[in-house]
Coordinates of C-alpha atoms in Angstrom, one line a residue:
X134 CA -22.4 18.7 25.8
X135 CA -25.6 18.3 28.2
X136 CA -26.8 15.0 29.0
X137 CA -29.5 13.5 30.5
X138 CA -27.3 13.1 33.9
X139 CA -27.1 16.7 33.8
X140 CA -30.9 17.7 33.5
X141 CA -31.3 14.6 36.8
X142 CA -29.4 17.1 38.8
X143 CA -31.9 20.3 38.4
X144 CA -33.6 20.5 41.6
X145 CA -37.1 20.8 39.1
X146 CA -36.2 17.2 38.1
X147 CA -34.4 15.7 41.0
X148 CA -37.6 16.2 43.0
X149 CA -39.7 14.3 40.8
X150 CA -39.4 10.6 39.7
X151 CA -37.6 9.1 36.7
X152 CA -37.7 5.9 34.7
X153 CA -34.5 5.2 32.7
X154 CA -32.0 2.4 32.3
X155 CA -28.2 2.8 32.8
X156 CA -27.3 4.4 29.5
X157 CA -29.6 6.3 29.3
X158 CA -27.7 9.0 31.6
X159 CA -25.3 9.3 28.3
X160 CA -27.7 10.6 26.3
X161 CA -27.4 13.9 24.9
X162 CA -30.0 16.7 25.3
X163 CA -30.0 19.5 22.3
X164 CA -33.0 21.4 23.2
X165 CA -36.8 21.2 25.1
X166 CA -40.1 21.1 23.3
X167 CA -43.7 21.1 24.6
X168 CA -46.4 19.0 22.8
X169 CA -49.0 21.4 21.9
X170 CA -50.0 20.1 18.3
X171 CA -51.0 16.7 17.7
X172 CA -48.3 16.7 14.4
X173 CA -45.5 17.5 16.8
X174 CA -43.7 14.0 15.7
X175 CA -43.5 15.4 12.0
X176 CA -40.9 18.4 13.4
X177 CA -39.2 16.8 16.3
X178 CA -35.3 17.2 16.5
X179 CA -33.0 14.4 17.6
X180 CA -32.0 14.9 21.3
X181 CA -34.8 16.9 22.3
X182 CA -36.5 16.5 25.8
X183 CA -40.1 16.8 25.1
X184 CA -43.0 17.7 27.5
X185 CA -46.1 16.1 27.4
X186 CA -49.3 16.6 29.0
X187 CA -53.1 17.8 29.3
X188 CA -55.4 16.5 26.4
X189 CA -52.8 15.0 24.2
X190 CA -51.3 12.6 27.2
X191 CA -53.1 10.2 25.4
X192 CA -52.3 10.8 22.3
X193 CA -48.9 10.9 22.9
X194 CA -48.9 7.8 24.7
X195 CA -51.0 5.7 22.2
X196 CA -48.1 2.6 21.1
X197 CA -48.2 3.6 17.3
X198 CA -47.9 7.3 17.5
X199 CA -45.0 6.5 20.7
X200 CA -43.1 4.5 18.1
X201 CA -42.9 7.2 15.8
X202 CA -41.8 9.7 18.5
X203 CA -38.8 7.1 19.2
X204 CA -37.9 6.9 16.0
X205 CA -37.2 10.5 16.0
X206 CA -34.2 9.9 18.7
X207 CA -35.5 12.2 21.3
X208 CA -33.3 12.1 24.4
X209 CA -36.4 12.0 27.1
X210 CA -39.8 12.8 27.9
X211 CA -41.1 15.2 31.3
X212 CA -44.7 14.7 32.4
X213 CA -46.3 15.1 36.0
X214 CA -46.6 12.6 38.3
X215 CA -51.0 12.7 37.9
X216 CA -50.7 11.1 34.5
X217 CA -48.2 8.5 35.6
X218 CA -51.3 6.2 36.6
X219 CA -53.0 6.9 33.0
X220 CA -49.8 5.4 31.1
X221 CA -49.6 1.9 30.0
X222 CA -47.1 0.2 32.1
X223 CA -45.5 -1.6 28.7
X224 CA -45.2 1.7 26.9
X225 CA -43.1 3.0 29.7
X226 CA -41.0 -0.3 29.5
X227 CA -40.9 0.3 25.8
X228 CA -39.2 4.1 26.6
X229 CA -36.7 2.3 28.9
X230 CA -35.9 0.0 26.7
X231 CA -34.5 2.4 24.0
X232 CA -32.7 4.5 25.9
X233 CA -35.3 7.3 26.6
X234 CA -35.8 8.7 30.1
X235 CA -39.5 9.4 31.4
X236 CA -39.6 12.4 34.0
X237 CA -42.5 12.7 36.3
X238 CA -42.6 16.2 38.2
X239 CA -44.4 17.5 40.9
X240 CA -48.1 18.4 40.1
X241 CA -47.5 22.2 41.3
X242 CA -45.0 23.1 38.5
X243 CA -45.9 25.0 35.5
X244 CA -44.4 24.1 32.3
X245 CA -42.4 27.5 32.5
X246 CA -40.8 26.5 35.5
X247 CA -39.5 23.1 34.0
X248 CA -38.5 24.8 30.6
X249 CA -36.4 27.7 31.9
X250 CA -33.7 26.0 34.2
X251 CA -33.2 23.0 31.3
X252 CA -33.0 26.1 28.7
X253 CA -31.0 28.0 30.9
X254 CA -28.4 24.9 31.2
X255 CA -28.3 24.2 27.4
X256 CA -27.8 27.9 26.6
X257 CA -25.3 28.3 29.1
X258 CA -23.2 25.0 27.8
X259 CA -23.7 26.3 24.0
X260 CA -22.5 29.9 25.1
X261 CA -19.6 28.1 26.8
X262 CA -18.9 26.2 23.9
X263 CA -18.9 28.6 21.6
X264 CA -16.7 30.6 23.7
X265 CA -14.3 28.0 23.7
X266 CA -14.6 27.8 19.7
X267 CA -13.6 31.3 19.3
X268 CA -10.4 30.7 22.0
X269 CA -9.9 28.2 19.6
X270 CA -9.8 30.2 16.4
X271 CA -8.0 32.7 17.8
X272 CA -4.9 30.6 19.4
X273 CA -5.4 28.9 16.0
X274 CA -4.9 31.9 13.7
X275 CA -2.3 33.2 15.9
X276 CA 0.2 30.0 16.1
X277 CA -0.3 30.0 12.2
X278 CA 0.4 33.3 12.0
X279 CA 4.5 32.6 11.9
X280 CA 4.0 29.5 10.0
X281 CA 4.8 29.0 5.9
X282 CA 3.2 25.6 5.6
X283 CA 0.1 23.7 6.7
X284 CA 1.9 20.8 7.2
X285 CA 2.0 21.2 11.1
X286 CA -1.7 22.0 11.3
X287 CA -2.7 18.6 12.8
X288 CA 0.1 19.1 16.2
X289 CA -1.6 22.8 16.5
X290 CA -5.1 21.5 16.3
X291 CA -4.1 18.3 19.1
X292 CA -2.2 20.6 21.2
X293 CA -5.7 22.9 21.2
X294 CA -8.5 20.6 20.9
X295 CA -7.0 17.5 22.5
X296 CA -8.1 15.2 19.0
X297 CA -5.5 13.2 17.4
X298 CA -5.5 14.2 13.7
X299 CA -4.2 13.6 10.2
X300 CA -4.6 15.0 6.7
X301 CA -4.2 12.8 3.4
X302 CA -4.3 13.9 0.1
X303 CA -6.2 12.4 -2.7
X304 CA -3.7 9.7 -3.4
X305 CA -4.1 8.6 0.3
X306 CA -0.6 9.9 1.2
X307 CA -0.1 11.5 4.9
X308 CA 0.9 15.1 4.3
X309 CA 0.6 16.2 8.0
X310 CA -0.5 14.4 11.3
X311 CA -0.1 14.8 15.1
X312 CA 2.8 13.3 16.8
X313 CA 0.7 11.0 19.5
X314 CA 0.0 8.4 17.5
X315 CA 1.7 6.1 15.0
X316 CA -0.5 7.1 11.7
X317 CA 2.0 5.8 9.2
X318 CA 1.1 2.9 10.2
X319 CA -2.4 3.1 10.6
X320 CA -2.6 4.6 7.1
X321 CA -1.4 1.2 5.1
X322 CA -4.5 0.1 2.6
X323 CA -6.3 3.2 3.4
X324 CA -7.8 3.5 0.0
X325 CA -10.2 0.6 1.5
X326 CA -11.9 3.3 4.2
X327 CA -12.1 6.2 1.4
X328 CA -13.8 4.3 -1.2
X329 CA -16.7 3.7 1.8
X330 CA -19.7 5.0 2.1
X331 CA -20.7 9.0 3.4
X332 CA -22.7 8.7 6.7
X333 CA -23.3 10.9 9.2
X334 CA -21.0 11.8 11.8
X335 CA -22.2 14.8 13.6
X336 CA -24.6 17.2 13.8
X337 CA -23.5 21.2 14.0
X338 CA -24.8 24.1 15.5
X339 CA -27.5 24.7 12.9
X340 CA -28.7 21.4 13.1
X341 CA -26.8 20.4 9.9
X342 CA -26.0 17.0 9.5
X343 CA -21.9 16.7 8.7
X344 CA -21.4 13.9 6.6
X345 CA -18.2 11.6 6.1
X346 CA -16.6 8.1 6.4
X347 CA -16.4 6.2 9.4
X348 CA -13.5 3.5 9.1
X349 CA -15.4 0.3 9.1
X350 CA -12.1 -2.0 9.0
X351 CA -10.8 -4.6 11.7
X352 CA -7.4 -4.2 12.7
X353 CA -5.4 -3.6 15.8
X354 CA -6.1 0.4 15.6
X355 CA -10.0 -0.1 15.2
X356 CA -10.3 -2.0 17.8
X357 CA -9.0 0.4 20.1
X358 CA -10.1 3.6 18.5
X359 CA -12.6 5.1 15.8
X360 CA -11.7 6.7 13.0
X361 CA -13.6 9.9 11.1
X362 CA -12.9 10.6 7.8
X363 CA -14.2 14.7 6.5
X364 CA -13.5 15.8 3.4
X365 CA -12.1 19.0 3.3
X366 CA -12.5 20.7 0.4
X367 CA -16.4 19.2 0.0
X368 CA -18.1 15.8 -0.6
X369 CA -16.0 14.6 -3.7
X370 CA -14.0 11.3 -2.9
X371 CA -11.1 12.7 -4.3
X372 CA -10.9 15.5 -1.9
X373 CA -8.0 15.5 1.0
X374 CA -9.3 14.5 3.8
X375 CA -9.1 15.1 7.9
X376 CA -8.8 11.9 10.0
X377 CA -9.9 12.5 13.7
X378 CA -9.4 9.5 16.1
X379 CA -11.8 9.4 18.8
X380 CA -12.5 6.8 21.6
X381 CA -13.9 3.4 20.6
X382 CA -17.3 3.8 21.9
X383 CA -17.8 7.7 20.0
X384 CA -20.9 7.5 18.1
X385 CA -20.7 10.9 16.8
X386 CA -18.6 13.8 16.8
X387 CA -19.8 16.5 19.5
X388 CA -21.1 20.3 18.1
X389 CA -17.9 22.1 19.6
X390 CA -15.4 19.4 18.0
X391 CA -17.3 19.9 14.8
X392 CA -17.0 23.8 14.5
X393 CA -13.3 23.5 15.3
X394 CA -13.0 20.9 12.4
X395 CA -14.9 23.3 9.9
X396 CA -12.6 26.2 11.2
X397 CA -9.8 23.7 10.8
X398 CA -10.5 22.7 7.1
X399 CA -11.4 26.5 6.3
X400 CA -7.9 27.6 7.5
X401 CA -6.5 24.6 5.2
X402 CA -8.5 25.7 2.2
X403 CA -7.8 29.5 2.3
X404 CA -3.7 28.2 3.1
X405 CA -3.6 25.6 0.3
X406 CA -5.5 28.5 -2.2
X407 CA -2.7 30.6 -0.8
X408 CA -0.3 28.5 -1.7
X409 CA -1.6 27.1 -5.2
X410 CA -1.2 31.1 -6.2
X411 CA 2.3 31.0 -5.1
X412 CA 3.1 28.2 -6.9
X413 CA 1.2 29.7 -10.3
X414 CA 3.3 32.7 -9.5
X415 CA 6.6 31.4 -9.1
X416 CA 6.3 28.7 -12.2
X417 CA 5.2 31.8 -14.5
X418 CA 8.2 33.5 -13.3
X419 CA 10.6 30.5 -13.9
X420 CA 9.0 30.0 -16.9
X421 CA 10.3 33.0 -18.0
X422 CA 13.8 32.8 -16.8
X423 CA 13.6 29.6 -18.9
X424 CA 12.9 31.5 -21.9
X425 CA 15.8 33.6 -21.1
X426 CA 18.0 30.3 -21.0
X427 CA 16.9 29.8 -24.4
X428 CA 18.0 32.9 -25.7
X429 CA 21.7 32.8 -24.5
X430 CA 23.5 31.7 -27.9
X431 CA 27.1 32.1 -26.7
X432 CA 29.2 31.7 -23.2
X433 CA 28.2 33.9 -20.8
X434 CA 29.2 33.6 -16.8
X435 CA 27.5 36.6 -15.8
X436 CA 24.2 35.3 -17.3
X437 CA 24.7 32.2 -16.4
X438 CA 25.2 33.2 -12.5
X439 CA 22.0 35.5 -12.8
X440 CA 20.1 32.6 -14.0
X441 CA 21.4 30.2 -11.4
X442 CA 20.3 32.7 -8.6
X443 CA 17.1 33.2 -10.2
X444 CA 16.2 29.7 -10.2
X445 CA 17.9 28.7 -6.7
X446 CA 19.6 26.2 -8.7
X447 CA 23.0 25.3 -10.3
X448 CA 23.4 26.0 -14.3
X449 CA 25.7 23.3 -15.0
X450 CA 27.6 23.6 -18.5
X451 CA 25.8 21.0 -20.5
X452 CA 22.4 19.2 -20.9
X453 CA 20.2 17.1 -22.5
X454 CA 16.8 18.4 -22.8
X455 CA 14.0 16.2 -23.0
X456 CA 10.4 17.3 -24.1
X457 CA 7.0 15.6 -22.7
X458 CA 4.1 15.6 -24.3
X459 CA 0.7 14.4 -23.8
X460 CA -1.1 13.9 -26.8
X461 CA -4.2 11.8 -25.9
X462 CA -8.0 13.2 -26.1
X463 CA -8.2 14.5 -22.6
X464 CA -5.1 16.7 -23.4
X465 CA -7.0 19.7 -24.5
X466 CA -6.9 21.6 -21.8
X467 CA -7.6 25.2 -20.5
X468 CA -4.8 27.5 -19.2
X469 CA -5.6 26.9 -16.1
X470 CA -6.0 23.1 -16.3
X471 CA -2.6 23.1 -17.5
X472 CA -0.7 25.1 -14.9
X473 CA -2.6 22.9 -12.4
X474 CA -1.6 19.5 -13.7
X475 CA 1.8 21.2 -14.0
X476 CA 2.0 22.0 -10.8
X477 CA 1.1 18.3 -9.9
X478 CA 3.4 17.1 -12.1
X479 CA 6.7 18.7 -10.9
X480 CA 5.8 18.0 -7.3
X481 CA 5.5 14.3 -7.6
X482 CA 8.3 14.2 -9.7
X483 CA 10.1 16.0 -7.6
X484 CA 9.4 12.9 -4.9
X485 CA 10.2 10.3 -7.9
X486 CA 13.3 8.3 -6.6
X487 CA 15.2 8.8 -9.8
X488 CA 14.9 12.8 -9.3
X489 CA 17.5 14.8 -7.6
X490 CA 17.7 18.6 -7.1
X491 CA 19.8 19.2 -10.5
X492 CA 17.1 18.5 -12.9
X493 CA 15.3 21.4 -14.1
X494 CA 11.9 21.7 -14.6
X495 CA 9.4 24.1 -17.0
X496 CA 6.5 24.4 -18.8
X497 CA 6.1 25.8 -22.0
X498 CA 3.6 25.6 -24.5
X499 CA 2.3 22.3 -24.7
X500 CA 5.7 20.7 -23.1
X501 CA 6.6 19.5 -19.8
X502 CA 10.8 20.5 -20.2
X503 CA 13.1 18.8 -18.1
X504 CA 16.9 19.2 -17.9
X505 CA 19.1 17.2 -17.2
X506 CA 23.0 17.9 -16.6
X507 CA 25.4 15.7 -18.8
X508 CA 27.3 12.9 -17.0
X509 CA 28.8 9.8 -18.5
X510 CA 26.2 7.7 -17.5
X511 CA 23.5 6.4 -20.3
X512 CA 20.3 8.2 -20.3
X513 CA 17.9 5.3 -21.9
X514 CA 17.8 3.9 -18.3
X515 CA 16.7 7.1 -17.1
X516 CA 14.0 8.0 -19.6
X517 CA 12.5 4.3 -19.5
X518 CA 12.1 4.9 -15.8
X519 CA 10.5 8.5 -16.6
X520 CA 8.3 7.0 -18.6
X521 CA 7.2 4.6 -16.1
X522 CA 6.6 7.0 -13.8
X523 CA 4.2 9.0 -16.2
X524 CA 2.1 5.7 -16.6
X525 CA 2.0 5.2 -12.9
X526 CA 1.0 8.7 -12.1
X527 CA -1.4 9.5 -15.6
X528 CA -3.5 6.6 -16.7
X529 CA -5.2 8.9 -18.8
X530 CA -2.5 10.2 -20.8
X531 CA -0.6 9.2 -24.0
X532 CA 2.6 10.3 -23.7
X533 CA 5.8 11.0 -26.2
X534 CA 9.2 12.0 -25.1
X535 CA 11.8 13.6 -27.0
X536 CA 15.5 13.5 -26.0
X537 CA 17.8 16.1 -27.5
X538 CA 21.6 15.5 -28.1
X539 CA 24.1 16.9 -25.0
X540 CA 24.5 20.7 -25.7
X541 CA 26.0 23.8 -23.7
X542 CA 23.9 25.6 -21.6
X543 CA 24.2 28.4 -24.4
X544 CA 22.8 26.2 -27.3
X545 CA 19.8 24.8 -25.7
X546 CA 17.6 26.9 -28.1
X547 CA 19.2 23.9 -30.4
X548 CA 18.4 21.4 -27.7
X549 CA 14.5 22.4 -27.7
X550 CA 14.3 21.9 -31.4
X551 CA 16.5 18.6 -31.4
X552 CA 14.1 17.3 -28.5
X553 CA 10.8 18.6 -30.1
X554 CA 11.8 17.1 -33.7
X555 CA 11.9 14.3 -31.6
X556 CA 8.3 14.1 -30.4
X557 CA 7.5 15.3 -34.1
X558 CA 8.8 12.1 -35.5
X559 CA 7.0 9.9 -33.0
X560 CA 3.8 11.6 -33.7
X561 CA 3.8 12.1 -37.4
X562 CA 5.0 8.4 -37.9
X563 CA 2.6 7.0 -35.6
X564 CA 5.3 4.8 -33.9
X565 CA 4.7 2.7 -31.0
X566 CA 7.2 3.8 -29.4
X567 CA 6.9 6.5 -26.7
X568 CA 10.3 8.0 -26.8
X569 CA 13.2 9.0 -29.1
X570 CA 16.9 10.2 -28.6
X571 CA 17.4 12.7 -31.4
X572 CA 20.9 11.1 -31.7
X573 CA 19.3 8.0 -33.3
X574 CA 17.9 9.8 -36.2
X575 CA 21.7 9.9 -37.7
X576 CA 21.1 10.8 -41.5
X577 CA 17.7 10.8 -41.2
X578 CA 17.9 14.1 -40.1
X579 CA 18.6 15.3 -43.8
X580 CA 15.1 14.3 -45.0
X581 CA 12.9 15.5 -42.0
X582 CA 10.7 18.4 -42.5
X583 CA 9.9 20.7 -39.7
X584 CA 7.1 18.1 -38.5
X585 CA 9.2 15.2 -38.5
X586 CA 8.2 13.8 -41.5
X587 CA 9.8 11.8 -44.1
X588 CA 8.8 12.5 -48.0
X589 CA 6.8 9.4 -48.6
X590 CA 7.1 8.8 -52.3
X591 CA 11.1 8.6 -51.2
X592 CA 10.4 6.7 -48.3
X593 CA 8.3 4.0 -50.3
X594 CA 11.0 3.9 -52.9
X595 CA 13.8 3.2 -50.7
X596 CA 11.9 0.1 -49.1
X597 CA 10.6 -1.3 -52.1
X598 CA 14.1 -1.0 -53.6
X599 CA 16.4 -2.1 -50.5
X600 CA 14.5 -3.6 -47.5
X601 CA 11.4 -4.8 -49.1
X602 CA 12.9 -7.4 -51.1
X603 CA 14.9 -9.0 -48.3
X604 CA 11.9 -9.1 -45.9
X605 CA 9.7 -11.0 -48.4
X606 CA 12.9 -13.8 -49.1
X607 CA 13.3 -14.3 -45.5
X608 CA 9.4 -15.1 -45.2
X609 CA 9.7 -17.5 -47.9
X610 CA 13.1 -19.3 -47.5
X611 CA 12.8 -18.9 -43.6
X612 CA 16.7 -17.1 -44.2
X613 CA 17.9 -14.2 -41.5
X614 CA 19.2 -12.0 -44.5
X615 CA 17.7 -8.7 -43.7
X616 CA 18.8 -9.3 -39.6
X617 CA 22.3 -10.1 -41.0
X618 CA 22.6 -6.8 -43.2
X619 CA 21.6 -4.8 -40.3
X620 CA 24.3 -6.2 -38.1
X621 CA 27.2 -5.7 -40.6
X622 CA 26.0 -2.3 -40.6
X623 CA 26.1 -2.0 -37.0
X624 CA 29.8 -3.4 -36.8
X625 CA 31.1 -0.8 -39.5
X626 CA 31.0 -3.7 -42.6
X627 CA 33.6 -5.5 -40.2
X628 CA 33.1 -9.3 -41.1
X629 CA 35.1 -10.4 -38.3
X630 CA 32.6 -8.6 -35.9
X631 CA 29.9 -9.4 -38.0
X632 CA 30.4 -12.9 -37.6
X633 CA 31.0 -13.1 -34.4
X634 CA 28.2 -11.5 -33.0
X635 CA 26.0 -13.7 -35.2
X636 CA 28.3 -16.6 -34.2
X637 CA 28.3 -17.8 -37.7
X638 CA 31.4 -18.8 -39.7
X639 CA 32.8 -16.1 -41.7
X640 CA 32.5 -18.1 -44.9
X641 CA 28.8 -18.0 -43.8
X642 CA 28.6 -14.4 -43.7
X643 CA 30.5 -14.1 -47.1
X644 CA 27.5 -16.6 -48.7
X645 CA 24.9 -14.7 -47.1
X646 CA 26.2 -11.1 -48.6
X647 CA 26.6 -12.6 -51.7
X648 CA 23.3 -13.2 -51.9
X649 CA 22.0 -10.3 -50.7
X650 CA 23.9 -8.5 -53.5
X651 CA 22.0 -10.6 -55.9
X652 CA 18.6 -9.9 -54.3
X653 CA 18.7 -6.0 -54.1
X654 CA 21.2 -6.1 -57.1
X655 CA 23.7 -3.9 -55.5
X656 CA 27.2 -3.9 -54.9
X657 CA 27.9 -4.0 -51.3
X658 CA 31.3 -2.4 -52.0
X659 CA 30.0 0.8 -53.8
X660 CA 29.9 3.9 -51.4
X661 CA 26.3 4.7 -52.9
X662 CA 25.0 1.1 -52.5
X663 CA 25.9 1.2 -49.0
X664 CA 25.1 4.9 -48.1
X665 CA 21.3 3.8 -49.9
X666 CA 21.2 0.7 -48.1
X667 CA 22.0 2.6 -44.8
X668 CA 19.3 4.9 -45.2
X669 CA 16.5 2.5 -45.8
X670 CA 17.2 0.6 -43.2
X671 CA 17.1 3.5 -40.8
X672 CA 13.8 4.4 -42.5
X673 CA 12.6 0.6 -42.1
X674 CA 13.9 0.5 -38.1
X675 CA 12.1 4.0 -37.4
X676 CA 8.8 3.0 -39.0
X677 CA 9.0 -0.6 -37.4
X678 CA 9.6 1.4 -33.8

């Protein structure tokens, strides 16, 4: 970067006089121009030195015109000594107040004598920066050629450029950082920054303003440093961000740093694109292997070992199969979108505290498939946590989950059908419940079609005969006959177990059962009556869930 302090050292300018303040020396010089038309104020660029002389001196140093020039943030003014006496002293003070230096050079110099050394200085500096950027490009490419991931790019950037850097994803999670700074602590509550306003953070070699976000928070870190956020993909706020830490007094990022940042982002996008294509191919391959797994119909150790090798994961003897389906209006995605969402789901699921490496995740049709090795622990707490995970990660989704019974690996085709039937039960019966275990269907499995629907005439008949009379009686008499009957069936028709669970005397239970028999016109001791009541209660519980 060329500043006024560099220009002052040139022989042609050091011979003359100069008016400036202490801060003017650090003002960046981006170019030099000569005033040869009255409307020059309209195309002056920030950081330029402006040469003024002859007939234009009075136009330039008119207060209104000069104020417009000052707004363009020029770096300085060059004129000749002979014009100093016709410039109002107050206007010179105005320039000084705005950090604009005025050089009064010897009268015998031609303007080309002044412009040439300044242009050489600027060109030399730009050439040096371009060479430096080119060297950076080559070093970074060579360094990255042996790397399998972009997770160490920030440390490479720091080593080559000297800028502390970090990358966060669209969820504000730290995914890469240089090792010179405590990025994890700094990044707490980072969402406040990314929701900020985009503003100019520098100008590149082509004169294009680069937009980003500057951390405006006040904390121990921002008191010592300035943090620039540059979107890696584009100007979207859900893009990954490259964060550059600079000295506190830094106002804008320099051209050479921006050039290196641009290359960093390009490499990041290329590697991200490559990794995405790799993940697509990998998922497609895994899904083909899953189809092979579903096709196994008998115990086959050779096939089991082959699939274990293909998936790079041990195949266990027994599994529960979980199907997850998004039934929200927004779930009608294209094939590409479905793959992208599944890749993201699989990556986020792998970071979930309840997940372990023995779980297998696949994508089949409209389902996300999760194979969970069988253990003696109950599955429902796990399913409940899995649903919370889905709610937390996918706010716009409406998910249903079906869970199969436990099956050996060679009967996973049956497990898939059971889990799918469970999903259909939830969808077809408009259940408020978000997951369903196939084993809980009980005898109702006999009355379901392939879409999980029960014959509605049969359903209505069973409910009107064996359930609704008790519901109405309980409402009118403030009793609890229906819940008593439910506990009685759950307790295997044991009077002792039922009375203990309900905390009532056995005689009270006998009286309630007698009343139930009268209302329903049944004999509880008759097997047909018990079967009908059991089926009716299963239907009622399913519809209420």
